[in-house]
mmCIF file of C-alpha atoms in Angstrom:
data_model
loop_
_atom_site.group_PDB
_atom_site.id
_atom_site.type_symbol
_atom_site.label_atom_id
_atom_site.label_comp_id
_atom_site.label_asym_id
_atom_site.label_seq_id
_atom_site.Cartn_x
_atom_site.Cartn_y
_atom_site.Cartn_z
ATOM 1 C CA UNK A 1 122.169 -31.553 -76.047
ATOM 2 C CA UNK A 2 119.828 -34.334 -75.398
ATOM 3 C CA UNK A 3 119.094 -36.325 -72.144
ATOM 4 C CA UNK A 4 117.089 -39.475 -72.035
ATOM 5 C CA UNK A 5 116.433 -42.084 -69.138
ATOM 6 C CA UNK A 6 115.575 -44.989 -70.357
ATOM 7 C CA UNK A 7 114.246 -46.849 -67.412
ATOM 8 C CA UNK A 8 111.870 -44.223 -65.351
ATOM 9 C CA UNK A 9 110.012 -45.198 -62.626
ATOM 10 C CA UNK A 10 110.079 -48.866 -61.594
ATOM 11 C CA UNK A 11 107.327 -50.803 -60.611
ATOM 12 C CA UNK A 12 108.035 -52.803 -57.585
ATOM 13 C CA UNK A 13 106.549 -56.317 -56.941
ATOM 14 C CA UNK A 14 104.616 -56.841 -54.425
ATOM 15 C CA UNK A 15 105.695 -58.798 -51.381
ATOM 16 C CA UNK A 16 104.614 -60.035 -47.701
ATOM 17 C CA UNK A 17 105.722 -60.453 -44.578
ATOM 18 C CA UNK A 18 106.241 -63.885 -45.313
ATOM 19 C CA UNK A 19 108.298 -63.428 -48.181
ATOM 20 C CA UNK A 20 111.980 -64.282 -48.026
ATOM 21 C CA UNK A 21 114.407 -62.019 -48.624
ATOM 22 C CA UNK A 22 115.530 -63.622 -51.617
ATOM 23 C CA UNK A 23 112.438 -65.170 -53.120
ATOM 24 C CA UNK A 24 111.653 -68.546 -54.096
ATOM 25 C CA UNK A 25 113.208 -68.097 -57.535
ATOM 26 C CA UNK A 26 116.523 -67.306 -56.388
ATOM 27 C CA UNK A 27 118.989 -69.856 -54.882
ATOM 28 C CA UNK A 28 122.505 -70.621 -54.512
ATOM 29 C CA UNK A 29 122.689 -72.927 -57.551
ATOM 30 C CA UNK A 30 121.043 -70.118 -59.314
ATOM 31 C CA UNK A 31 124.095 -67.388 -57.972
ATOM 32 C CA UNK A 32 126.638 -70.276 -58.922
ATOM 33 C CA UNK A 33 124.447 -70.923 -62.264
ATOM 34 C CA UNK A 34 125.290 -66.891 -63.278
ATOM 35 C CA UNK A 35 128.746 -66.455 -62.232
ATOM 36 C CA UNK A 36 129.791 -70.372 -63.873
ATOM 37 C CA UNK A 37 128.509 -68.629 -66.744
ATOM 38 C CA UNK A 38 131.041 -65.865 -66.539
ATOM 39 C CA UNK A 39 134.140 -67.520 -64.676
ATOM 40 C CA UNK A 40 135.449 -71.290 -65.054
ATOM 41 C CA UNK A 41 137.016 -70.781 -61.690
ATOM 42 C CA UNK A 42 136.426 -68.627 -58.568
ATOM 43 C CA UNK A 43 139.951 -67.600 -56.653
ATOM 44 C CA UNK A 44 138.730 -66.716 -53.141
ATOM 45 C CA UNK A 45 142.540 -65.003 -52.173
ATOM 46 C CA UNK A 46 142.578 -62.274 -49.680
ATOM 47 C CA UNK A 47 142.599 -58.469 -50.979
ATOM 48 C CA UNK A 48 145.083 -57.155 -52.431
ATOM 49 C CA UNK A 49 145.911 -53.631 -53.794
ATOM 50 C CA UNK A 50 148.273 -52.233 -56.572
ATOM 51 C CA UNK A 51 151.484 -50.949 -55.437
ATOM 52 C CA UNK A 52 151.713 -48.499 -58.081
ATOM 53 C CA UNK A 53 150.510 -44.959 -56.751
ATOM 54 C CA UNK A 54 149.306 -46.836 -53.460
ATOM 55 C CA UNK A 55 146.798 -44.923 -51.997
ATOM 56 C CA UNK A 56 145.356 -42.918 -55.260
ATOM 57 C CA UNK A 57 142.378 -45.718 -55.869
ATOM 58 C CA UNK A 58 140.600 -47.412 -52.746
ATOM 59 C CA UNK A 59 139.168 -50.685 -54.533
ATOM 60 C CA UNK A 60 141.899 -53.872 -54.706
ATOM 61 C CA UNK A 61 142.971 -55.404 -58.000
ATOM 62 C CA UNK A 62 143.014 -58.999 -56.686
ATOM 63 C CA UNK A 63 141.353 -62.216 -59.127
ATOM 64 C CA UNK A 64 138.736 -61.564 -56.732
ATOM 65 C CA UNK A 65 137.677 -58.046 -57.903
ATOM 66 C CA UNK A 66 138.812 -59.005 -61.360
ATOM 67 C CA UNK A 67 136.166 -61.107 -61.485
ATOM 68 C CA UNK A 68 133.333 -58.636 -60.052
ATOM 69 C CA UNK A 69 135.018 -55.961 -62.913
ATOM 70 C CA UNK A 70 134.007 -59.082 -65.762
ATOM 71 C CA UNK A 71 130.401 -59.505 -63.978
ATOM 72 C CA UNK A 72 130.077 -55.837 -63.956
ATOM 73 C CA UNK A 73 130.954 -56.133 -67.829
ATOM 74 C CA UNK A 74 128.099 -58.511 -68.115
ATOM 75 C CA UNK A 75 125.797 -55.770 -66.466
ATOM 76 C CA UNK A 76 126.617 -53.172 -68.425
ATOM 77 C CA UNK A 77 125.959 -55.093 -71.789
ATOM 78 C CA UNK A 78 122.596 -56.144 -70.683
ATOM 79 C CA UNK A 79 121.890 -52.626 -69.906
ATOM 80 C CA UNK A 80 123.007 -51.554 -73.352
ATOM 81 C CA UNK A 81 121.596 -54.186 -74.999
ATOM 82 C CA UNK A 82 125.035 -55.612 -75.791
ATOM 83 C CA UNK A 83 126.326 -52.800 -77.182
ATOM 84 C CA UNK A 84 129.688 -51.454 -76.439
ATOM 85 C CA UNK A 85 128.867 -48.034 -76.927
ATOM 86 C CA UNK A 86 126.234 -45.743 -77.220
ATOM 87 C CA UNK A 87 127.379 -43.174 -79.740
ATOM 88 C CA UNK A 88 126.733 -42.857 -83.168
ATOM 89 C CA UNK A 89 129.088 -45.189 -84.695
ATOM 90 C CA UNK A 90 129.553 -45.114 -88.234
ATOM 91 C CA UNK A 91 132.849 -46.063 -89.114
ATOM 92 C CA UNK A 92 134.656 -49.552 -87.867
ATOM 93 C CA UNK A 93 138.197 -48.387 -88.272
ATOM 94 C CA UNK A 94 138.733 -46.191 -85.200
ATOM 95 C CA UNK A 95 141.922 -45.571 -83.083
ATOM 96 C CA UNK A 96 140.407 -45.950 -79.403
ATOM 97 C CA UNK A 97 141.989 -45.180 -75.841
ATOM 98 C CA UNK A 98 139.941 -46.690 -72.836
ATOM 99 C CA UNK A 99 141.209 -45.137 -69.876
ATOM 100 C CA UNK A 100 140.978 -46.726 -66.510
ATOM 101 C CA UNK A 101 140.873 -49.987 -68.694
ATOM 102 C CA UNK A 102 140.839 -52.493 -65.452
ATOM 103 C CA UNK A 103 140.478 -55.818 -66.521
ATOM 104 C CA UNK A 104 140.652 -54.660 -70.623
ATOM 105 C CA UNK A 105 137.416 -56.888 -70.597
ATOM 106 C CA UNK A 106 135.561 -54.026 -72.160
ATOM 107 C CA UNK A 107 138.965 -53.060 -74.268
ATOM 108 C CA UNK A 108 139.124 -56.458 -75.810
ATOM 109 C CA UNK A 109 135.639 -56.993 -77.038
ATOM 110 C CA UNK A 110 136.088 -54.043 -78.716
ATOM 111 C CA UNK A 111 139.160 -54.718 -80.658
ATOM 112 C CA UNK A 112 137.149 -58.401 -81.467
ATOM 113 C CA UNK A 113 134.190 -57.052 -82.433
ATOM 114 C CA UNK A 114 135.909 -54.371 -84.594
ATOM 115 C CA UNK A 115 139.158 -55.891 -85.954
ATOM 116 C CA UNK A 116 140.202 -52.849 -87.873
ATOM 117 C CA UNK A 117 140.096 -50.692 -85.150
ATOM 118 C CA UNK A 118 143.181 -50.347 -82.728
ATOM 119 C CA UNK A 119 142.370 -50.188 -78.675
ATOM 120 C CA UNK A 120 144.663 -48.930 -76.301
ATOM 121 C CA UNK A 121 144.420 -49.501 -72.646
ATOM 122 C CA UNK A 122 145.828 -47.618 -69.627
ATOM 123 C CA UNK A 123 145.366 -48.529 -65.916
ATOM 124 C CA UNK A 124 147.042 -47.770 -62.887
ATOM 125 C CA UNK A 125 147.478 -51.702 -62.659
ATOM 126 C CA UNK A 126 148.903 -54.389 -64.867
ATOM 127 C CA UNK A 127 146.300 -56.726 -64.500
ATOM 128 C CA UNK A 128 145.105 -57.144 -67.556
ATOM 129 C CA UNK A 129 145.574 -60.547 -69.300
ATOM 130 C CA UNK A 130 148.888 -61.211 -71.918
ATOM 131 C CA UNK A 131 147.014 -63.099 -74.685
ATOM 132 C CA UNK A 132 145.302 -60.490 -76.471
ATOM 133 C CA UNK A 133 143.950 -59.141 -79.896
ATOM 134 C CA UNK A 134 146.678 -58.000 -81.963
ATOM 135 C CA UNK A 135 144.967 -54.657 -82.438
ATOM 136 C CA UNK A 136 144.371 -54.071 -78.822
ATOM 137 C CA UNK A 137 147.827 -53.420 -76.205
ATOM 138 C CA UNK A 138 147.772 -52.213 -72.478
ATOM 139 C CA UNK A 139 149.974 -49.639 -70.812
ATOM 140 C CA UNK A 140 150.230 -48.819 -67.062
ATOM 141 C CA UNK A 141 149.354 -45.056 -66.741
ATOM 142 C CA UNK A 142 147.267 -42.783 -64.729
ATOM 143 C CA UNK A 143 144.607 -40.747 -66.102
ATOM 144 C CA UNK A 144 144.670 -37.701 -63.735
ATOM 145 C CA UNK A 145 148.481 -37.185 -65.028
ATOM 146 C CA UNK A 146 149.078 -35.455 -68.043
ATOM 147 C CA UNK A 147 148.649 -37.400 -70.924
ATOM 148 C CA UNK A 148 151.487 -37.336 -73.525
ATOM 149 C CA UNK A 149 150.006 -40.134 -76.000
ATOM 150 C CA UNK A 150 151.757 -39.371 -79.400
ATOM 151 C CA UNK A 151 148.574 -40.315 -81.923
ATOM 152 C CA UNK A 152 145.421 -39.145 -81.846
ATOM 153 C CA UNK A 153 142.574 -40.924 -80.743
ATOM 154 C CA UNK A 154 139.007 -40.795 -82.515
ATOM 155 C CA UNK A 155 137.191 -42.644 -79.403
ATOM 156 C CA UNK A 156 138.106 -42.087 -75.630
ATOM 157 C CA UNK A 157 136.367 -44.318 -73.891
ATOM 158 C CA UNK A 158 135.958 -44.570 -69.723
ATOM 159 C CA UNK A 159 133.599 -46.821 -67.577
ATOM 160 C CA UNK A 160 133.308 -46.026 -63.756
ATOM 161 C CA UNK A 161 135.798 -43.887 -63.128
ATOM 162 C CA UNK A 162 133.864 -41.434 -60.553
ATOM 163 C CA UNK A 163 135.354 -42.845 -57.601
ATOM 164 C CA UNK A 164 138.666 -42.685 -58.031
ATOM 165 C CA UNK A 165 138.610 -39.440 -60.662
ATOM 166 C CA UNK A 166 140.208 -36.103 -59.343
ATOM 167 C CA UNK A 167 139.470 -33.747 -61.939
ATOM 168 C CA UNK A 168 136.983 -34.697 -64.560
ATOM 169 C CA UNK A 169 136.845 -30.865 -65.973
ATOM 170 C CA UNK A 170 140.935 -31.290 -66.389
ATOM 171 C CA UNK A 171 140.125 -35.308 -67.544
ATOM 172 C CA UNK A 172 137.570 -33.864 -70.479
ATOM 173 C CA UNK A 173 139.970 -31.540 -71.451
ATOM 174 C CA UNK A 174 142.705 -33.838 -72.270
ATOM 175 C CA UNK A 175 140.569 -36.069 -73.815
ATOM 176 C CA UNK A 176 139.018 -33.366 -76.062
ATOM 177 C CA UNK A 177 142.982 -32.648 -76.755
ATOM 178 C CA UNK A 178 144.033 -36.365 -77.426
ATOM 179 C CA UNK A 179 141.144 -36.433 -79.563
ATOM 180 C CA UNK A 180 141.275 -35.901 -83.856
ATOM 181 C CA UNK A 181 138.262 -33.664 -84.981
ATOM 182 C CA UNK A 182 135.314 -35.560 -84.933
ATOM 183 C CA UNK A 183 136.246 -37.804 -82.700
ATOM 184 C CA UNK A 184 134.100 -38.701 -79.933
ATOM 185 C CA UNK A 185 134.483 -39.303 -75.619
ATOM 186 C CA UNK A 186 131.928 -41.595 -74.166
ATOM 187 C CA UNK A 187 131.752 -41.793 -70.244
ATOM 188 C CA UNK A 188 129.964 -44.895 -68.532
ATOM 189 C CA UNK A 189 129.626 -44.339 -64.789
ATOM 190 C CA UNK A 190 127.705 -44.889 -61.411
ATOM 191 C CA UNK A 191 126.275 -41.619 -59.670
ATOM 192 C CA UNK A 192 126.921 -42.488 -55.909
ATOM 193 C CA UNK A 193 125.599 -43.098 -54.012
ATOM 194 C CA UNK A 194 123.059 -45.908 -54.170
ATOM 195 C CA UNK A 195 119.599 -44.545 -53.653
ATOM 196 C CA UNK A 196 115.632 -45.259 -53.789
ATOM 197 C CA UNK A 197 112.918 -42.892 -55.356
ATOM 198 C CA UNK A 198 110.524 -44.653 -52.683
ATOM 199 C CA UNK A 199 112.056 -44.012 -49.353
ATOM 200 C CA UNK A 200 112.775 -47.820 -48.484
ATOM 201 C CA UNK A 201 116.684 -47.515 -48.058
ATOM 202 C CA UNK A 202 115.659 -44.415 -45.455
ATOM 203 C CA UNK A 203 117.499 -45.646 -41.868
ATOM 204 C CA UNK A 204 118.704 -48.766 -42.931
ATOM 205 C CA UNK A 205 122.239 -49.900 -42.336
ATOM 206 C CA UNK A 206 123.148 -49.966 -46.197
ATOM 207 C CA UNK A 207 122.011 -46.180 -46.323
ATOM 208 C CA UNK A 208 124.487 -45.563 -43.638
ATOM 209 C CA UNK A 209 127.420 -47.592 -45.602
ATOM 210 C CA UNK A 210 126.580 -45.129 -48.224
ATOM 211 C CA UNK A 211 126.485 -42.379 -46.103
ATOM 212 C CA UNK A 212 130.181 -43.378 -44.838
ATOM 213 C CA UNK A 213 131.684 -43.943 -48.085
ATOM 214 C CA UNK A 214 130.682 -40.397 -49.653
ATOM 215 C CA UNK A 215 132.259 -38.674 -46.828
ATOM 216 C CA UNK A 216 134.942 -40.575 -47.128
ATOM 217 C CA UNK A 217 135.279 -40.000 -50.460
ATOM 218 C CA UNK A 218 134.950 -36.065 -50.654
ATOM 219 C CA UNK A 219 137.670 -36.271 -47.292
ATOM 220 C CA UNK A 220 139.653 -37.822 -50.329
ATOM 221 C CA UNK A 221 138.614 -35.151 -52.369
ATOM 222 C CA UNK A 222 136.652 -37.267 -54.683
ATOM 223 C CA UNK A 223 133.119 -36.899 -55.912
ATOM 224 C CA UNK A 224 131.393 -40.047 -56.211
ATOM 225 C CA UNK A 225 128.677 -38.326 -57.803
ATOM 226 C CA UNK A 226 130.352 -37.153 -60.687
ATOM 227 C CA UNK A 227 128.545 -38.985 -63.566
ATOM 228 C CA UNK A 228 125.652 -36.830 -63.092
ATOM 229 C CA UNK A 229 127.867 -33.385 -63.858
ATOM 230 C CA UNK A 230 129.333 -35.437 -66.830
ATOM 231 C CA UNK A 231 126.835 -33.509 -69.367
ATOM 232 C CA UNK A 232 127.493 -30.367 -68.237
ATOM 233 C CA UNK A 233 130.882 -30.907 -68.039
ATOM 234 C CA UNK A 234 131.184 -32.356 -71.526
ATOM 235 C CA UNK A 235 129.330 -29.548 -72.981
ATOM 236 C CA UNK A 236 131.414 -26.558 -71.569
ATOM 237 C CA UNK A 237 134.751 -28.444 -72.696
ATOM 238 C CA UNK A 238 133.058 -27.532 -76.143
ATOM 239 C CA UNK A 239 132.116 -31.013 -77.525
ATOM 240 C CA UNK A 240 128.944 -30.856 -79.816
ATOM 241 C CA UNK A 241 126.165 -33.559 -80.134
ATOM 242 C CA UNK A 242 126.644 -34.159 -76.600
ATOM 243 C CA UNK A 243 123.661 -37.218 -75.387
ATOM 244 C CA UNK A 244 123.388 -37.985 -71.691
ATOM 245 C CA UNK A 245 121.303 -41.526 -71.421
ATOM 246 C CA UNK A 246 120.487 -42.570 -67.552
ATOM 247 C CA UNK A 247 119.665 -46.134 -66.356
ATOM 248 C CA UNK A 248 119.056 -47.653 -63.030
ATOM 249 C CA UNK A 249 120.643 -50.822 -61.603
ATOM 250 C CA UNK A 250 117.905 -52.444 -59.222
ATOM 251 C CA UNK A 251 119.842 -53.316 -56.221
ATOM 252 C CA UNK A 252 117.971 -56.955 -55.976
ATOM 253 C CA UNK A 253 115.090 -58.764 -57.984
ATOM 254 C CA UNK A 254 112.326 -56.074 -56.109
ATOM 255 C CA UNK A 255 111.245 -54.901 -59.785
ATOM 256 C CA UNK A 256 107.824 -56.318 -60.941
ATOM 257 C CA UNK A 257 109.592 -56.006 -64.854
ATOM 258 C CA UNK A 258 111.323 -59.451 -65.109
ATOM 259 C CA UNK A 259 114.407 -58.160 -67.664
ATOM 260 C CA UNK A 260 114.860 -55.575 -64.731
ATOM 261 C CA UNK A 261 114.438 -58.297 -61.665
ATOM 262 C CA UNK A 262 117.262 -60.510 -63.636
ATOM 263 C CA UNK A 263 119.404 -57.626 -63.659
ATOM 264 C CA UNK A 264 118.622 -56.615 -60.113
ATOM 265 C CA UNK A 265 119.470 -60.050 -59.380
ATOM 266 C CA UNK A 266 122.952 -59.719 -60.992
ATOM 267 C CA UNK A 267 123.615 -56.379 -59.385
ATOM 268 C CA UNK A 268 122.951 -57.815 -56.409
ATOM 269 C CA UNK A 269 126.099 -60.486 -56.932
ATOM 270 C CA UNK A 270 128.271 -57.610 -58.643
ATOM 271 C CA UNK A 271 127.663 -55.188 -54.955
ATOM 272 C CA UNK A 272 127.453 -58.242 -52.705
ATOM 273 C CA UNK A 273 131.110 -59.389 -54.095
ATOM 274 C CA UNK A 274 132.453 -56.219 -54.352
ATOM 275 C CA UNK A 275 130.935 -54.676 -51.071
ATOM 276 C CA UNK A 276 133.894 -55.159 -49.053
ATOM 277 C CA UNK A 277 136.000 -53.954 -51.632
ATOM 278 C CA UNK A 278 134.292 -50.768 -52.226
ATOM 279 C CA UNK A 279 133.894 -50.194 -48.365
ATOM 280 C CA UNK A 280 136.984 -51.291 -46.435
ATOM 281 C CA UNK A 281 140.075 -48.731 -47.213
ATOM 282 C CA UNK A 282 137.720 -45.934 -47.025
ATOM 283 C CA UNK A 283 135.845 -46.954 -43.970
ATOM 284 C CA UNK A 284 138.790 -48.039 -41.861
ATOM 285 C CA UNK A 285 142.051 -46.157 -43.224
ATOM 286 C CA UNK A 286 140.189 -42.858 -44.119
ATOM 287 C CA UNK A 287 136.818 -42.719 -41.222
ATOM 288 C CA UNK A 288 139.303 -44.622 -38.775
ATOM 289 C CA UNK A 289 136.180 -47.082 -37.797
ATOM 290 C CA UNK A 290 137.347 -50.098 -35.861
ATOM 291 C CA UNK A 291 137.544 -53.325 -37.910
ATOM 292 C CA UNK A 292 134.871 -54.615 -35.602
ATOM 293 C CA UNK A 293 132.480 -51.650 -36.438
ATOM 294 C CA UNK A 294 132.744 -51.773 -40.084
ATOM 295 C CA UNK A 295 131.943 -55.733 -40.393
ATOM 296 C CA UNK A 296 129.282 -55.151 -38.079
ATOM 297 C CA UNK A 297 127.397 -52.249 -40.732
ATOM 298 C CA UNK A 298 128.751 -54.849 -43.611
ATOM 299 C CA UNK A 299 126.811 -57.051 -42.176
ATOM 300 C CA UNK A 300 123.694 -55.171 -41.782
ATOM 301 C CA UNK A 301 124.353 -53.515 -45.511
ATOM 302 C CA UNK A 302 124.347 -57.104 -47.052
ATOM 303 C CA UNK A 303 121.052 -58.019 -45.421
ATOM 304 C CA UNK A 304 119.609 -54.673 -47.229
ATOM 305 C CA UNK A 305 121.428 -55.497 -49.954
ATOM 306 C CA UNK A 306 119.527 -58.826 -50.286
ATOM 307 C CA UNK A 307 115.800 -57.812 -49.215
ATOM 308 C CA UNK A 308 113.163 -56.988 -51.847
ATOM 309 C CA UNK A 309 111.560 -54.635 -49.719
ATOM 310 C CA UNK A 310 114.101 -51.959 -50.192
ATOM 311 C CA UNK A 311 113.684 -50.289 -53.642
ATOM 312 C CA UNK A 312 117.485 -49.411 -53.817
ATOM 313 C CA UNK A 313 119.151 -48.900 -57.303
ATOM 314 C CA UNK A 314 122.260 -47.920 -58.993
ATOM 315 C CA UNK A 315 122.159 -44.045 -60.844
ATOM 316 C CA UNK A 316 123.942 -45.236 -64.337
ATOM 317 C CA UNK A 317 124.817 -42.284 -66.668
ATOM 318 C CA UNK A 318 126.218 -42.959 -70.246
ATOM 319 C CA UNK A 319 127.379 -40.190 -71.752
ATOM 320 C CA UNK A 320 129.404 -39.197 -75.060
ATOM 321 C CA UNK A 321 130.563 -35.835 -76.717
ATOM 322 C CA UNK A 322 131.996 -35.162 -80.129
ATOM 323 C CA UNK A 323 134.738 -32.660 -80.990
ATOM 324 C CA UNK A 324 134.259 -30.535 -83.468
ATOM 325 C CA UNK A 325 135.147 -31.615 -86.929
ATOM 326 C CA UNK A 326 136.538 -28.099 -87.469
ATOM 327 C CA UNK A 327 138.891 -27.966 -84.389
ATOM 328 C CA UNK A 328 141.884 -27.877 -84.597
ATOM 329 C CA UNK A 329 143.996 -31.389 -83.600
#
């Protein structure tokens, strides 16, 4: 077992009374600038949600989100210094699942970048695009369902799934099942909720969002926390060489570091686009707060959201396990 956090304790820059929430160096040609440079279009349409299994996931599937998911993408490459995955690689010609697939983004790069590999995508929605690899399909299906794939898989792959995963003891286990000996899970997630090591996010109203949405998660009997149990859970399924690697997401450009400020800065576009998303079903349909109350805290969360005086980040936990290469299939 290993554990490693790669980013430790962040040094905050210094700022004033005076400063602005955003900072000089940050303006709206420069938010434009980033997404352009992700999207050739924005689609502002109102949410929307899949029908399939209405209820079972709380964040809408609409262009708009779609386009957070690629941004996230974006993120998560930067972290991982635009790698795909973290585990020890050493063959090209692997038969993949990513569960949870979303957009495929993530499944699609992967069958490009390693053409003699075959990826297989599931989601709970059809949203992912038609024109595609060759060696890379999608197929609606839910992950918390038994999984009845016919091949075996030598990666399972799943990126930020805490939120809307039931069971990830029951999860690991069918992926240790799907997998071939050898073969290796990797788990990319969040760790709600979003915190500080500082005590900056202490009373304000985006500490309260966060507040709202793990209870209303856990009254859903979900666990937005799960990432950080991943290891442990990984380990007692019985996969060897098991590596947990932790990150943080600065919330906003606060860090002093300037590779960690620009990816504060797009973390701050990913949670500022997706905040409604994230907040609304579970705040309104499962808290029962009035629409009026809940866009009143929105509004105070995206003003935290925004200022460099709260030291707020994102928990990220990438994890991977490998089966045994004497277990049985």
């Amino acid at each position: 077992m290993a554990s490693e956090e790669v980013s430790g304790h962040i040094e905050a820059e210094l700022t004033s009374d005076g400063d602005s929430t955003l900072g000089d160096d940050l303006s709206e040609s420069d938010t434009q600038s980033i997404r352009s440079s992700l999207f050739q279009s924005v689609s502002e349409n109102g949410r929307g949600y899949h029908k399939y299994k209405d209820g079972l996931y709380f964040m809408p599937e609409d262009e708009r989100e779609q386009e957070r998911l690629d941004m996230q993408h974006e993120i998560f490459l930067q972290t991982m210094n635009r790698k795909l995955v973290a585990f020890p690689m050493k063959q090209t010609a692997l038969n993949v699942l990513d569960i949870g697939t979303g957009t495929g983004i993530w499944a699609i790069d992967f069958a490009d970048e390693f053409p003699e590999s075959t990826v297989l995508g599931t989601d709970l929605s059809p949203i992912q695009p038609t024109y595609l690899p060759p060696n890379c399909k999608f197929e609606v299906d839910d992950f918390d369902q038994p999984w009845s794939f016919s091949q075996k898989f030598d990666l399972v792959h799943g990126r930020m799934l805490a939120g809307s995963l039931a069971d990830p003891v029951q999860l690991l286990k069918q992926a240790y099942d799907a997998l071939k000996p050898g073969g290796w899970v990797e788990l990319q997630d969040f760790a709600f909720p979003v915190t500080s090591d500082d005590g900056t996010m202490a009373g304000t109203a985006y500490e309260q969002l966060n507040d709202n949405l793990v209870k209303a998660l856990q009254m859903l009997g979900r666990d937005g926390a799960w990432a950080s149990h991943y290891r442990d859970f990984i380990e007692k399924q019985g996969f060897v060489n098991v590596r947990e690697i932790k990150y943080k997401w600065p919330q906003n450009k606060w860090p002093k570091d300037k590779a960690l400020k620009r990816l504060g800065q797009w973390n701050m576009f990913n949670t500022l686009d997706g905040l409604h998303g994230f907040s609304a079903r579970l705040c309104t349909r499962v808290l029962g707060m009035s629409t009026e109350e809940f866009e009143l805290l929105l509004a105070g969360a995206r003003a935290d959201i925004q200022n460099p005086k709260i030291h707020a980040y994102w928990p990220i936990f990438v994890v991977y396990g490998q089966k045994p290469e004497a277990a049985t299939a």
